[in-house]
Amino acid sequence: MGSDKSPALSLGEPLQVCDKQRKRAVRKRWILTGSTSAVLKQLTLPMLWAILALFSADLMELYFASRLGVEELTAMSYTLPVQATLFAFAIGLGIVVATRLTQAKEVEQLAAVSLIFTVLTGASLAIAIWLGLKPILTMLGFAEFSAREQVWPTLERYMQYRLGAVVFFFVVMVVFGVLRAFGNMRGAAQLLVMFAGLQILISAALFMPWAQSALSLSGLERLGVAHFAAATSASFYALYLLRIKENIRLKVHLLSQRSRQAFRRLFRLFVPVVAMQLLTPLAQLLLMMIVASQGSDAVAAFGVVMRIEPLALLLPMVLTTSLPIFVGQNWAANKSLRVRRGIKQALAACLVWQSLIALVLFWGADMLGVGFCKQSFVSHSIELAMCILPISYAALAGVMLYVSCCNAIGRTDLALNVTLVRLFALSLPGAYIGAQLNGFQGIIWALALANFMVGAWLIYGAVHTRRTQSTLALG
């Protein structure tokens, strides 16, 4: 009897693994042969809700901070470039691990090595930022903040919880990237929605009267605790999805030669990918220094703008995660017409989206300003930014899609050049000149103008290339 059952038991797991591999192959074929609009829709919609939830959680956190007072709002705004840096590292890790896993033959061993690499990277980064937190904030202009002595103890404890959650948050984002790479968009979306939903719910619960009386925590500390609890819970759910839903067993021999080789390959891929991802946080850090020169109230206003902007650019941001999957696989299959059709549809959708968003933010600018802060300069500055910046987001959306598509087809050099020009040749110098000429208002106008200029440059380049190709074809 025992001998009859053992073969079935031993074959069970390999059959499950083969089934998963067949499903992944079917997903890849569907991306190459399905209706362009249907494929893009199915790749994008699950991520739309996931990214919306993630950025909404960030905005709600800042909103809770604004309810505590303008000092707390300003203090948290100073930490936003640090948080953006952590997010860039998390995205970079997700890209690296997903790339390696989709190319690997021994997925189980590489998955375990990748998670260990993620934990070590997250822990090292969190320790480094914690040790240099005060110098970093001082560089950003925190030393000029009049209420710094009052808010520093609570801000420090808030960052303790935030940095303590880095390892768990990195695990969540890495598994998110892996699930996307394997085509499990629904599982990836569920993971981010769960994390964001937990953070919002726990934050709201901790600000309830009963929680405030039962817990001797400051307002910022409560927000830190909410983030830590949400990241910890979501990381366990992420491992569950990896093990149960994708049937990837985590097994590793740390001292084996294969494990050491896997670590080295991950690190070699990690450095250039993260360097690319860090360009935007670096630009935000330098931009925050320029804004801080206009006073702490300008920092508070710009912090709100930094949290609203990702939501305003929600569709293009989601398309930068889904369109490269479509473009990359179709480009590799020599289906250039299909690639062109997909890009045109994505651009058209972004143009309509950004036009609607610009109208909504224009009409709701005053409510947003007053809703986040009653202080006149802060509310008026938020209102000004929401009237000016969204007009340029259609151009910025085009740039974002262009960069992501260049990366998808292996033209990383072109993507890097466009990013460097937008951030470091136009946005930052323009913001500095604008600050000197007209303060915070000058910064906002300069950022909008930079978006328009890069968009116009890319349109001119595309039209010029098309004319050249037509001329050569006729000749």
PDB file of N, CA, C and O in Angstrom, residues 222-294:
ATOM      1  N   ARG A 222       2.321  57.767  15.841  1.00  0.00           N
ATOM      2  CA  ARG A 222       1.197  56.908  15.440  1.00  0.00           C
ATOM      3  C   ARG A 222       1.272  56.588  13.952  1.00  0.00           C
ATOM      4  O   ARG A 222       0.990  55.456  13.534  1.00  0.00           O
ATOM      5  N   LEU A 223       1.649  57.569  13.147  1.00  0.00           N
ATOM      6  CA  LEU A 223       1.789  57.338  11.714  1.00  0.00           C
ATOM      7  C   LEU A 223       2.933  56.370  11.428  1.00  0.00           C
ATOM      8  O   LEU A 223       2.838  55.515  10.538  1.00  0.00           O
ATOM      9  N   GLY A 224       4.020  56.483  12.177  1.00  0.00           N
ATOM     10  CA  GLY A 224       5.139  55.553  12.024  1.00  0.00           C
ATOM     11  C   GLY A 224       4.760  54.135  12.401  1.00  0.00           C
ATOM     12  O   GLY A 224       5.118  53.171  11.714  1.00  0.00           O
ATOM     13  N   VAL A 225       4.019  53.990  13.512  1.00  0.00           N
ATOM     14  CA  VAL A 225       3.559  52.673  13.961  1.00  0.00           C
ATOM     15  C   VAL A 225       2.648  52.045  12.903  1.00  0.00           C
ATOM     16  O   VAL A 225       2.741  50.847  12.607  1.00  0.00           O
ATOM     17  N   ALA A 226       1.742  52.845  12.320  1.00  0.00           N
ATOM     18  CA  ALA A 226       0.819  52.342  11.296  1.00  0.00           C
ATOM     19  C   ALA A 226       1.581  51.805  10.087  1.00  0.00           C
ATOM     20  O   ALA A 226       1.264  50.731   9.558  1.00  0.00           O
ATOM     21  N   HIS A 227       2.595  52.544   9.650  1.00  0.00           N
ATOM     22  CA  HIS A 227       3.396  52.102   8.505  1.00  0.00           C
ATOM     23  C   HIS A 227       4.142  50.814   8.836  1.00  0.00           C
ATOM     24  O   HIS A 227       4.178  49.875   8.023  1.00  0.00           O
ATOM     25  N   PHE A 228       4.721  50.741  10.021  1.00  0.00           N
ATOM     26  CA  PHE A 228       5.480  49.554  10.435  1.00  0.00           C
ATOM     27  C   PHE A 228       4.568  48.324  10.486  1.00  0.00           C
ATOM     28  O   PHE A 228       4.910  47.258   9.972  1.00  0.00           O
ATOM     29  N   ALA A 229       3.404  48.476  11.100  1.00  0.00           N
ATOM     30  CA  ALA A 229       2.471  47.347  11.228  1.00  0.00           C
ATOM     31  C   ALA A 229       1.976  46.879   9.868  1.00  0.00           C
ATOM     32  O   ALA A 229       1.883  45.668   9.599  1.00  0.00           O
ATOM     33  N   ALA A 230       1.671  47.824   8.977  1.00  0.00           N
ATOM     34  CA  ALA A 230       1.181  47.473   7.647  1.00  0.00           C
ATOM     35  C   ALA A 230       2.262  46.760   6.830  1.00  0.00           C
ATOM     36  O   ALA A 230       1.985  45.753   6.155  1.00  0.00           O
ATOM     37  N   ALA A 231       3.498  47.266   6.884  1.00  0.00           N
ATOM     38  CA  ALA A 231       4.591  46.662   6.120  1.00  0.00           C
ATOM     39  C   ALA A 231       4.901  45.255   6.626  1.00  0.00           C
ATOM     40  O   ALA A 231       5.136  44.329   5.826  1.00  0.00           O
ATOM     41  N   THR A 232       4.883  45.077   7.943  1.00  0.00           N
ATOM     42  CA  THR A 232       5.154  43.748   8.516  1.00  0.00           C
ATOM     43  C   THR A 232       4.096  42.739   8.086  1.00  0.00           C
ATOM     44  O   THR A 232       4.411  41.629   7.624  1.00  0.00           O
ATOM     45  N   SER A 233       2.835  43.114   8.212  1.00  0.00           N
ATOM     46  CA  SER A 233       1.743  42.210   7.843  1.00  0.00           C
ATOM     47  C   SER A 233       1.779  41.883   6.352  1.00  0.00           C
ATOM     48  O   SER A 233       1.620  40.720   5.954  1.00  0.00           O
ATOM     49  N   ALA A 234       1.989  42.911   5.524  1.00  0.00           N
ATOM     50  CA  ALA A 234       1.990  42.708   4.067  1.00  0.00           C
ATOM     51  C   ALA A 234       3.171  41.842   3.623  1.00  0.00           C
ATOM     52  O   ALA A 234       3.053  41.098   2.642  1.00  0.00           O
ATOM     53  N   SER A 235       4.306  41.914   4.333  1.00  0.00           N
ATOM     54  CA  SER A 235       5.461  41.099   3.948  1.00  0.00           C
ATOM     55  C   SER A 235       5.169  39.610   4.139  1.00  0.00           C
ATOM     56  O   SER A 235       5.590  38.777   3.317  1.00  0.00           O
ATOM     57  N   PHE A 236       4.445  39.256   5.208  1.00  0.00           N
ATOM     58  CA  PHE A 236       4.063  37.849   5.403  1.00  0.00           C
ATOM     59  C   PHE A 236       3.087  37.389   4.315  1.00  0.00           C
ATOM     60  O   PHE A 236       3.176  36.255   3.825  1.00  0.00           O
ATOM     61  N   TYR A 237       2.170  38.265   3.937  1.00  0.00           N
ATOM     62  CA  TYR A 237       1.237  37.930   2.863  1.00  0.00           C
ATOM     63  C   TYR A 237       1.987  37.778   1.542  1.00  0.00           C
ATOM     64  O   TYR A 237       1.646  36.920   0.714  1.00  0.00           O
ATOM     65  N   ALA A 238       3.024  38.601   1.332  1.00  0.00           N
ATOM     66  CA  ALA A 238       3.835  38.516   0.115  1.00  0.00           C
ATOM     67  C   ALA A 238       4.525  37.151   0.023  1.00  0.00           C
ATOM     68  O   ALA A 238       4.544  36.524  -1.048  1.00  0.00           O
ATOM     69  N   LEU A 239       5.088  36.685   1.138  1.00  0.00           N
ATOM     70  CA  LEU A 239       5.739  35.376   1.137  1.00  0.00           C
ATOM     71  C   LEU A 239       4.725  34.254   0.904  1.00  0.00           C
ATOM     72  O   LEU A 239       5.038  33.250   0.251  1.00  0.00           O
ATOM     73  N   TYR A 240       3.513  34.434   1.425  1.00  0.00           N
ATOM     74  CA  TYR A 240       2.443  33.464   1.182  1.00  0.00           C
ATOM     75  C   TYR A 240       2.126  33.386  -0.310  1.00  0.00           C
ATOM     76  O   TYR A 240       1.989  32.286  -0.878  1.00  0.00           O
ATOM     77  N   LEU A 241       2.009  34.538  -0.977  1.00  0.00           N
ATOM     78  CA  LEU A 241       1.718  34.559  -2.414  1.00  0.00           C
ATOM     79  C   LEU A 241       2.837  33.879  -3.203  1.00  0.00           C
ATOM     80  O   LEU A 241       2.584  33.135  -4.153  1.00  0.00           O
ATOM     81  N   LEU A 242       4.068  34.121  -2.782  1.00  0.00           N
ATOM     82  CA  LEU A 242       5.217  33.559  -3.484  1.00  0.00           C
ATOM     83  C   LEU A 242       5.246  32.041  -3.344  1.00  0.00           C
ATOM     84  O   LEU A 242       5.481  31.320  -4.322  1.00  0.00           O
ATOM     85  N   ARG A 243       4.983  31.569  -2.139  1.00  0.00           N
ATOM     86  CA  ARG A 243       5.083  30.126  -1.872  1.00  0.00           C
ATOM     87  C   ARG A 243       3.848  29.364  -2.348  1.00  0.00           C
ATOM     88  O   ARG A 243       3.974  28.309  -2.996  1.00  0.00           O
ATOM     89  N   ILE A 244       2.651  29.868  -2.049  1.00  0.00           N
ATOM     90  CA  ILE A 244       1.423  29.123  -2.336  1.00  0.00           C
ATOM     91  C   ILE A 244       0.903  29.401  -3.747  1.00  0.00           C
ATOM     92  O   ILE A 244       0.627  28.477  -4.513  1.00  0.00           O
ATOM     93  N   LYS A 245       0.767  30.675  -4.094  1.00  0.00           N
ATOM     94  CA  LYS A 245       0.167  31.017  -5.387  1.00  0.00           C
ATOM     95  C   LYS A 245       1.106  30.751  -6.559  1.00  0.00           C
ATOM     96  O   LYS A 245       0.670  30.292  -7.618  1.00  0.00           O
ATOM     97  N   GLU A 246       2.401  31.066  -6.391  1.00  0.00           N
ATOM     98  CA  GLU A 246       3.357  30.830  -7.477  1.00  0.00           C
ATOM     99  C   GLU A 246       4.113  29.516  -7.304  1.00  0.00           C
ATOM    100  O   GLU A 246       4.925  29.155  -8.153  1.00  0.00           O
ATOM    101  N   ASN A 247       3.879  28.826  -6.171  1.00  0.00           N
ATOM    102  CA  ASN A 247       4.474  27.512  -5.922  1.00  0.00           C
ATOM    103  C   ASN A 247       6.008  27.548  -5.991  1.00  0.00           C
ATOM    104  O   ASN A 247       6.653  26.650  -6.538  1.00  0.00           O
ATOM    105  N   ILE A 248       6.587  28.620  -5.438  1.00  0.00           N
ATOM    106  CA  ILE A 248       8.046  28.750  -5.403  1.00  0.00           C
ATOM    107  C   ILE A 248       8.524  28.413  -3.993  1.00  0.00           C
ATOM    108  O   ILE A 248       8.245  29.137  -3.038  1.00  0.00           O
ATOM    109  N   ARG A 249       9.222  27.293  -3.887  1.00  0.00           N
ATOM    110  CA  ARG A 249       9.766  26.899  -2.586  1.00  0.00           C
ATOM    111  C   ARG A 249      11.067  27.660  -2.337  1.00  0.00           C
ATOM    112  O   ARG A 249      11.879  27.833  -3.238  1.00  0.00           O
ATOM    113  N   LEU A 250      11.249  28.085  -1.104  1.00  0.00           N
ATOM    114  CA  LEU A 250      12.433  28.867  -0.752  1.00  0.00           C
ATOM    115  C   LEU A 250      13.470  27.938  -0.116  1.00  0.00           C
ATOM    116  O   LEU A 250      13.353  27.542   1.038  1.00  0.00           O
ATOM    117  N   LYS A 251      14.449  27.561  -0.892  1.00  0.00           N
ATOM    118  CA  LYS A 251      15.508  26.691  -0.365  1.00  0.00           C
ATOM    119  C   LYS A 251      16.853  27.262  -0.796  1.00  0.00           C
ATOM    120  O   LYS A 251      17.033  27.705  -1.932  1.00  0.00           O
ATOM    121  N   VAL A 252      17.803  27.241   0.119  1.00  0.00           N
ATOM    122  CA  VAL A 252      19.095  27.853  -0.186  1.00  0.00           C
ATOM    123  C   VAL A 252      20.192  27.237   0.667  1.00  0.00           C
ATOM    124  O   VAL A 252      19.965  26.864   1.813  1.00  0.00           O
ATOM    125  N   HIS A 253      21.365  27.139   0.076  1.00  0.00           N
ATOM    126  CA  HIS A 253      22.576  26.768   0.801  1.00  0.00           C
ATOM    127  C   HIS A 253      23.517  27.959   0.676  1.00  0.00           C
ATOM    128  O   HIS A 253      24.175  28.134  -0.351  1.00  0.00           O
ATOM    129  N   LEU A 254      23.562  28.767   1.712  1.00  0.00           N
ATOM    130  CA  LEU A 254      24.250  30.057   1.635  1.00  0.00           C
ATOM    131  C   LEU A 254      25.725  29.942   1.262  1.00  0.00           C
ATOM    132  O   LEU A 254      26.282  30.822   0.622  1.00  0.00           O
ATOM    133  N   LEU A 255      26.366  28.862   1.680  1.00  0.00           N
ATOM    134  CA  LEU A 255      27.806  28.739   1.457  1.00  0.00           C
ATOM    135  C   LEU A 255      28.131  28.037   0.145  1.00  0.00           C
ATOM    136  O   LEU A 255      29.310  27.874  -0.185  1.00  0.00           O
ATOM    137  N   SER A 256      27.111  27.616  -0.593  1.00  0.00           N
ATOM    138  CA  SER A 256      27.383  26.922  -1.853  1.00  0.00           C
ATOM    139  C   SER A 256      27.889  27.896  -2.908  1.00  0.00           C
ATOM    140  O   SER A 256      27.656  29.105  -2.841  1.00  0.00           O
ATOM    141  N   GLN A 257      28.561  27.350  -3.911  1.00  0.00           N
ATOM    142  CA  GLN A 257      29.122  28.187  -4.973  1.00  0.00           C
ATOM    143  C   GLN A 257      28.015  28.863  -5.781  1.00  0.00           C
ATOM    144  O   GLN A 257      28.140  30.031  -6.176  1.00  0.00           O
ATOM    145  N   ARG A 258      26.903  28.155  -6.012  1.00  0.00           N
ATOM    146  CA  ARG A 258      25.797  28.736  -6.775  1.00  0.00           C
ATOM    147  C   ARG A 258      25.179  29.925  -6.050  1.00  0.00           C
ATOM    148  O   ARG A 258      24.819  30.921  -6.677  1.00  0.00           O
ATOM    149  N   SER A 259      25.057  29.828  -4.735  1.00  0.00           N
ATOM    150  CA  SER A 259      24.498  30.939  -3.959  1.00  0.00           C
ATOM    151  C   SER A 259      25.403  32.159  -4.027  1.00  0.00           C
ATOM    152  O   SER A 259      24.926  33.287  -4.188  1.00  0.00           O
ATOM    153  N   ARG A 260      26.708  31.914  -3.919  1.00  0.00           N
ATOM    154  CA  ARG A 260      27.659  33.044  -3.991  1.00  0.00           C
ATOM    155  C   ARG A 260      27.622  33.688  -5.374  1.00  0.00           C
ATOM    156  O   ARG A 260      27.674  34.914  -5.502  1.00  0.00           O
ATOM    157  N   GLN A 261      27.519  32.869  -6.412  1.00  0.00           N
ATOM    158  CA  GLN A 261      27.418  33.413  -7.775  1.00  0.00           C
ATOM    159  C   GLN A 261      26.131  34.220  -7.952  1.00  0.00           C
ATOM    160  O   GLN A 261      26.139  35.280  -8.592  1.00  0.00           O
ATOM    161  N   ALA A 262      25.047  33.713  -7.373  1.00  0.00           N
ATOM    162  CA  ALA A 262      23.769  34.427  -7.467  1.00  0.00           C
ATOM    163  C   ALA A 262      23.854  35.785  -6.785  1.00  0.00           C
ATOM    164  O   ALA A 262      23.350  36.792  -7.309  1.00  0.00           O
ATOM    165  N   PHE A 263      24.507  35.850  -5.610  1.00  0.00           N
ATOM    166  CA  PHE A 263      24.691  37.122  -4.913  1.00  0.00           C
ATOM    167  C   PHE A 263      25.473  38.099  -5.785  1.00  0.00           C
ATOM    168  O   PHE A 263      25.116  39.277  -5.890  1.00  0.00           O
ATOM    169  N   ARG A 264      26.552  37.610  -6.390  1.00  0.00           N
ATOM    170  CA  ARG A 264      27.388  38.496  -7.221  1.00  0.00           C
ATOM    171  C   ARG A 264      26.619  39.021  -8.428  1.00  0.00           C
ATOM    172  O   ARG A 264      26.718  40.199  -8.780  1.00  0.00           O
ATOM    173  N   ARG A 265      25.830  38.145  -9.071  1.00  0.00           N
ATOM    174  CA  ARG A 265      25.056  38.574 -10.244  1.00  0.00           C
ATOM    175  C   ARG A 265      23.974  39.579  -9.859  1.00  0.00           C
ATOM    176  O   ARG A 265      23.740  40.549 -10.586  1.00  0.00           O
ATOM    177  N   LEU A 266      23.327  39.341  -8.733  1.00  0.00           N
ATOM    178  CA  LEU A 266      22.317  40.293  -8.257  1.00  0.00           C
ATOM    179  C   LEU A 266      22.941  41.653  -7.992  1.00  0.00           C
ATOM    180  O   LEU A 266      22.383  42.689  -8.350  1.00  0.00           O
ATOM    181  N   PHE A 267      24.108  41.650  -7.379  1.00  0.00           N
ATOM    182  CA  PHE A 267      24.763  42.914  -7.041  1.00  0.00           C
ATOM    183  C   PHE A 267      25.192  43.661  -8.303  1.00  0.00           C
ATOM    184  O   PHE A 267      25.023  44.883  -8.397  1.00  0.00           O
ATOM    185  N   ARG A 268      25.728  42.923  -9.290  1.00  0.00           N
ATOM    186  CA  ARG A 268      26.167  43.573 -10.536  1.00  0.00           C
ATOM    187  C   ARG A 268      24.997  44.206 -11.274  1.00  0.00           C
ATOM    188  O   ARG A 268      25.130  45.272 -11.871  1.00  0.00           O
ATOM    189  N   LEU A 269      23.846  43.554 -11.253  1.00  0.00           N
ATOM    190  CA  LEU A 269      22.658  44.111 -11.902  1.00  0.00           C
ATOM    191  C   LEU A 269      22.026  45.207 -11.053  1.00  0.00           C
ATOM    192  O   LEU A 269      21.458  46.178 -11.580  1.00  0.00           O
ATOM    193  N   PHE A 270      22.156  45.073  -9.735  1.00  0.00           N
ATOM    194  CA  PHE A 270      21.524  45.997  -8.796  1.00  0.00           C
ATOM    195  C   PHE A 270      22.100  47.412  -8.903  1.00  0.00           C
ATOM    196  O   PHE A 270      21.350  48.400  -8.902  1.00  0.00           O
ATOM    197  N   VAL A 271      23.393  47.529  -9.051  1.00  0.00           N
ATOM    198  CA  VAL A 271      24.060  48.842  -9.028  1.00  0.00           C
ATOM    199  C   VAL A 271      23.577  49.753 -10.161  1.00  0.00           C
ATOM    200  O   VAL A 271      23.119  50.875  -9.902  1.00  0.00           O
ATOM    201  N   PRO A 272      23.622  49.339 -11.437  1.00  0.00           N
ATOM    202  CA  PRO A 272      23.148  50.263 -12.495  1.00  0.00           C
ATOM    203  C   PRO A 272      21.651  50.537 -12.449  1.00  0.00           C
ATOM    204  O   PRO A 272      21.216  51.661 -12.725  1.00  0.00           O
ATOM    205  N   VAL A 273      20.857  49.506 -12.094  1.00  0.00           N
ATOM    206  CA  VAL A 273      19.398  49.706 -12.054  1.00  0.00           C
ATOM    207  C   VAL A 273      19.018  50.707 -10.969  1.00  0.00           C
ATOM    208  O   VAL A 273      18.240  51.643 -11.192  1.00  0.00           O
ATOM    209  N   VAL A 274      19.583  50.539  -9.775  1.00  0.00           N
ATOM    210  CA  VAL A 274      19.256  51.449  -8.677  1.00  0.00           C
ATOM    211  C   VAL A 274      19.816  52.841  -8.943  1.00  0.00           C
ATOM    212  O   VAL A 274      19.182  53.847  -8.582  1.00  0.00           O
ATOM    213  N   ALA A 275      20.987  52.915  -9.564  1.00  0.00           N
ATOM    214  CA  ALA A 275      21.547  54.227  -9.908  1.00  0.00           C
ATOM    215  C   ALA A 275      20.583  55.000 -10.796  1.00  0.00           C
ATOM    216  O   ALA A 275      20.375  56.211 -10.620  1.00  0.00           O
ATOM    217  N   MET A 276      19.950  54.305 -11.746  1.00  0.00           N
ATOM    218  CA  MET A 276      18.955  54.934 -12.623  1.00  0.00           C
ATOM    219  C   MET A 276      17.728  55.362 -11.824  1.00  0.00           C
ATOM    220  O   MET A 276      17.203  56.468 -12.002  1.00  0.00           O
ATOM    221  N   GLN A 277      17.266  54.488 -10.927  1.00  0.00           N
ATOM    222  CA  GLN A 277      16.088  54.790 -10.123  1.00  0.00           C
ATOM    223  C   GLN A 277      16.323  55.957  -9.168  1.00  0.00           C
ATOM    224  O   GLN A 277      15.391  56.673  -8.799  1.00  0.00           O
ATOM    225  N   LEU A 278      17.587  56.148  -8.748  1.00  0.00           N
ATOM    226  CA  LEU A 278      17.889  57.176  -7.752  1.00  0.00           C
ATOM    227  C   LEU A 278      17.993  58.581  -8.336  1.00  0.00           C
ATOM    228  O   LEU A 278      18.109  59.551  -7.578  1.00  0.00           O
ATOM    229  N   LEU A 279      17.955  58.698  -9.649  1.00  0.00           N
ATOM    230  CA  LEU A 279      18.066  60.036 -10.253  1.00  0.00           C
ATOM    231  C   LEU A 279      16.925  60.949  -9.809  1.00  0.00           C
ATOM    232  O   LEU A 279      17.142  62.116  -9.465  1.00  0.00           O
ATOM    233  N   THR A 280      15.698  60.416  -9.803  1.00  0.00           N
ATOM    234  CA  THR A 280      14.546  61.241  -9.413  1.00  0.00           C
ATOM    235  C   THR A 280      14.603  61.639  -7.939  1.00  0.00           C
ATOM    236  O   THR A 280      14.421  62.821  -7.611  1.00  0.00           O
ATOM    237  N   PRO A 281      14.865  60.706  -6.981  1.00  0.00           N
ATOM    238  CA  PRO A 281      15.010  61.126  -5.578  1.00  0.00           C
ATOM    239  C   PRO A 281      16.136  62.132  -5.358  1.00  0.00           C
ATOM    240  O   PRO A 281      16.003  63.042  -4.540  1.00  0.00           O
ATOM    241  N   LEU A 282      17.245  61.961  -6.099  1.00  0.00           N
ATOM    242  CA  LEU A 282      18.341  62.921  -5.974  1.00  0.00           C
ATOM    243  C   LEU A 282      17.895  64.304  -6.431  1.00  0.00           C
ATOM    244  O   LEU A 282      18.189  65.321  -5.776  1.00  0.00           O
ATOM    245  N   ALA A 283      17.163  64.340  -7.539  1.00  0.00           N
ATOM    246  CA  ALA A 283      16.635  65.623  -8.024  1.00  0.00           C
ATOM    247  C   ALA A 283      15.652  66.214  -7.018  1.00  0.00           C
ATOM    248  O   ALA A 283      15.647  67.429  -6.779  1.00  0.00           O
ATOM    249  N   GLN A 284      14.806  65.369  -6.404  1.00  0.00           N
ATOM    250  CA  GLN A 284      13.862  65.844  -5.387  1.00  0.00           C
ATOM    251  C   GLN A 284      14.592  66.402  -4.176  1.00  0.00           C
ATOM    252  O   GLN A 284      14.167  67.403  -3.588  1.00  0.00           O
ATOM    253  N   LEU A 285      15.683  65.749  -3.797  1.00  0.00           N
ATOM    254  CA  LEU A 285      16.478  66.244  -2.660  1.00  0.00           C
ATOM    255  C   LEU A 285      17.038  67.633  -2.950  1.00  0.00           C
ATOM    256  O   LEU A 285      16.942  68.543  -2.112  1.00  0.00           O
ATOM    257  N   LEU A 286      17.624  67.798  -4.135  1.00  0.00           N
ATOM    258  CA  LEU A 286      18.178  69.101  -4.507  1.00  0.00           C
ATOM    259  C   LEU A 286      17.069  70.143  -4.660  1.00  0.00           C
ATOM    260  O   LEU A 286      17.247  71.315  -4.286  1.00  0.00           O
ATOM    261  N   LEU A 287      15.921  69.708  -5.180  1.00  0.00           N
ATOM    262  CA  LEU A 287      14.791  70.624  -5.338  1.00  0.00           C
ATOM    263  C   LEU A 287      14.259  71.064  -3.977  1.00  0.00           C
ATOM    264  O   LEU A 287      13.903  72.242  -3.794  1.00  0.00           O
ATOM    265  N   MET A 288      14.230  70.135  -3.018  1.00  0.00           N
ATOM    266  CA  MET A 288      13.784  70.495  -1.673  1.00  0.00           C
ATOM    267  C   MET A 288      14.721  71.521  -1.040  1.00  0.00           C
ATOM    268  O   MET A 288      14.280  72.415  -0.302  1.00  0.00           O
ATOM    269  N   MET A 289      16.007  71.433  -1.327  1.00  0.00           N
ATOM    270  CA  MET A 289      16.955  72.431  -0.825  1.00  0.00           C
ATOM    271  C   MET A 289      16.639  73.813  -1.400  1.00  0.00           C
ATOM    272  O   MET A 289      16.722  74.825  -0.687  1.00  0.00           O
ATOM    273  N   ILE A 290      16.272  73.853  -2.675  1.00  0.00           N
ATOM    274  CA  ILE A 290      15.905  75.128  -3.308  1.00  0.00           C
ATOM    275  C   ILE A 290      14.621  75.675  -2.685  1.00  0.00           C
ATOM    276  O   ILE A 290      14.520  76.867  -2.373  1.00  0.00           O
ATOM    277  N   VAL A 291      13.637  74.774  -2.485  1.00  0.00           N
ATOM    278  CA  VAL A 291      12.370  75.198  -1.877  1.00  0.00           C
ATOM    279  C   VAL A 291      12.591  75.681  -0.453  1.00  0.00           C
ATOM    280  O   VAL A 291      11.997  76.682  -0.022  1.00  0.00           O
ATOM    281  N   ALA A 292      13.457  74.985   0.299  1.00  0.00           N
ATOM    282  CA  ALA A 292      13.721  75.356   1.698  1.00  0.00           C
ATOM    283  C   ALA A 292      14.310  76.753   1.819  1.00  0.00           C
ATOM    284  O   ALA A 292      14.152  77.407   2.856  1.00  0.00           O
ATOM    285  N   SER A 293      14.977  77.215   0.756  1.00  0.00           N
ATOM    286  CA  SER A 293      15.531  78.575   0.785  1.00  0.00           C
ATOM    287  C   SER A 293      14.434  79.633   0.828  1.00  0.00           C
ATOM    288  O   SER A 293      14.691  80.798   1.153  1.00  0.00           O
ATOM    289  N   GLN A 294      13.182  79.225   0.525  1.00  0.00           N
ATOM    290  CA  GLN A 294      12.049  80.141   0.557  1.00  0.00           C
ATOM    291  C   GLN A 294      11.300  80.101   1.885  1.00  0.00           C
ATOM    292  O   GLN A 294      10.271  80.758   2.035  1.00  0.00           O
TER     293      GLN A 294
END
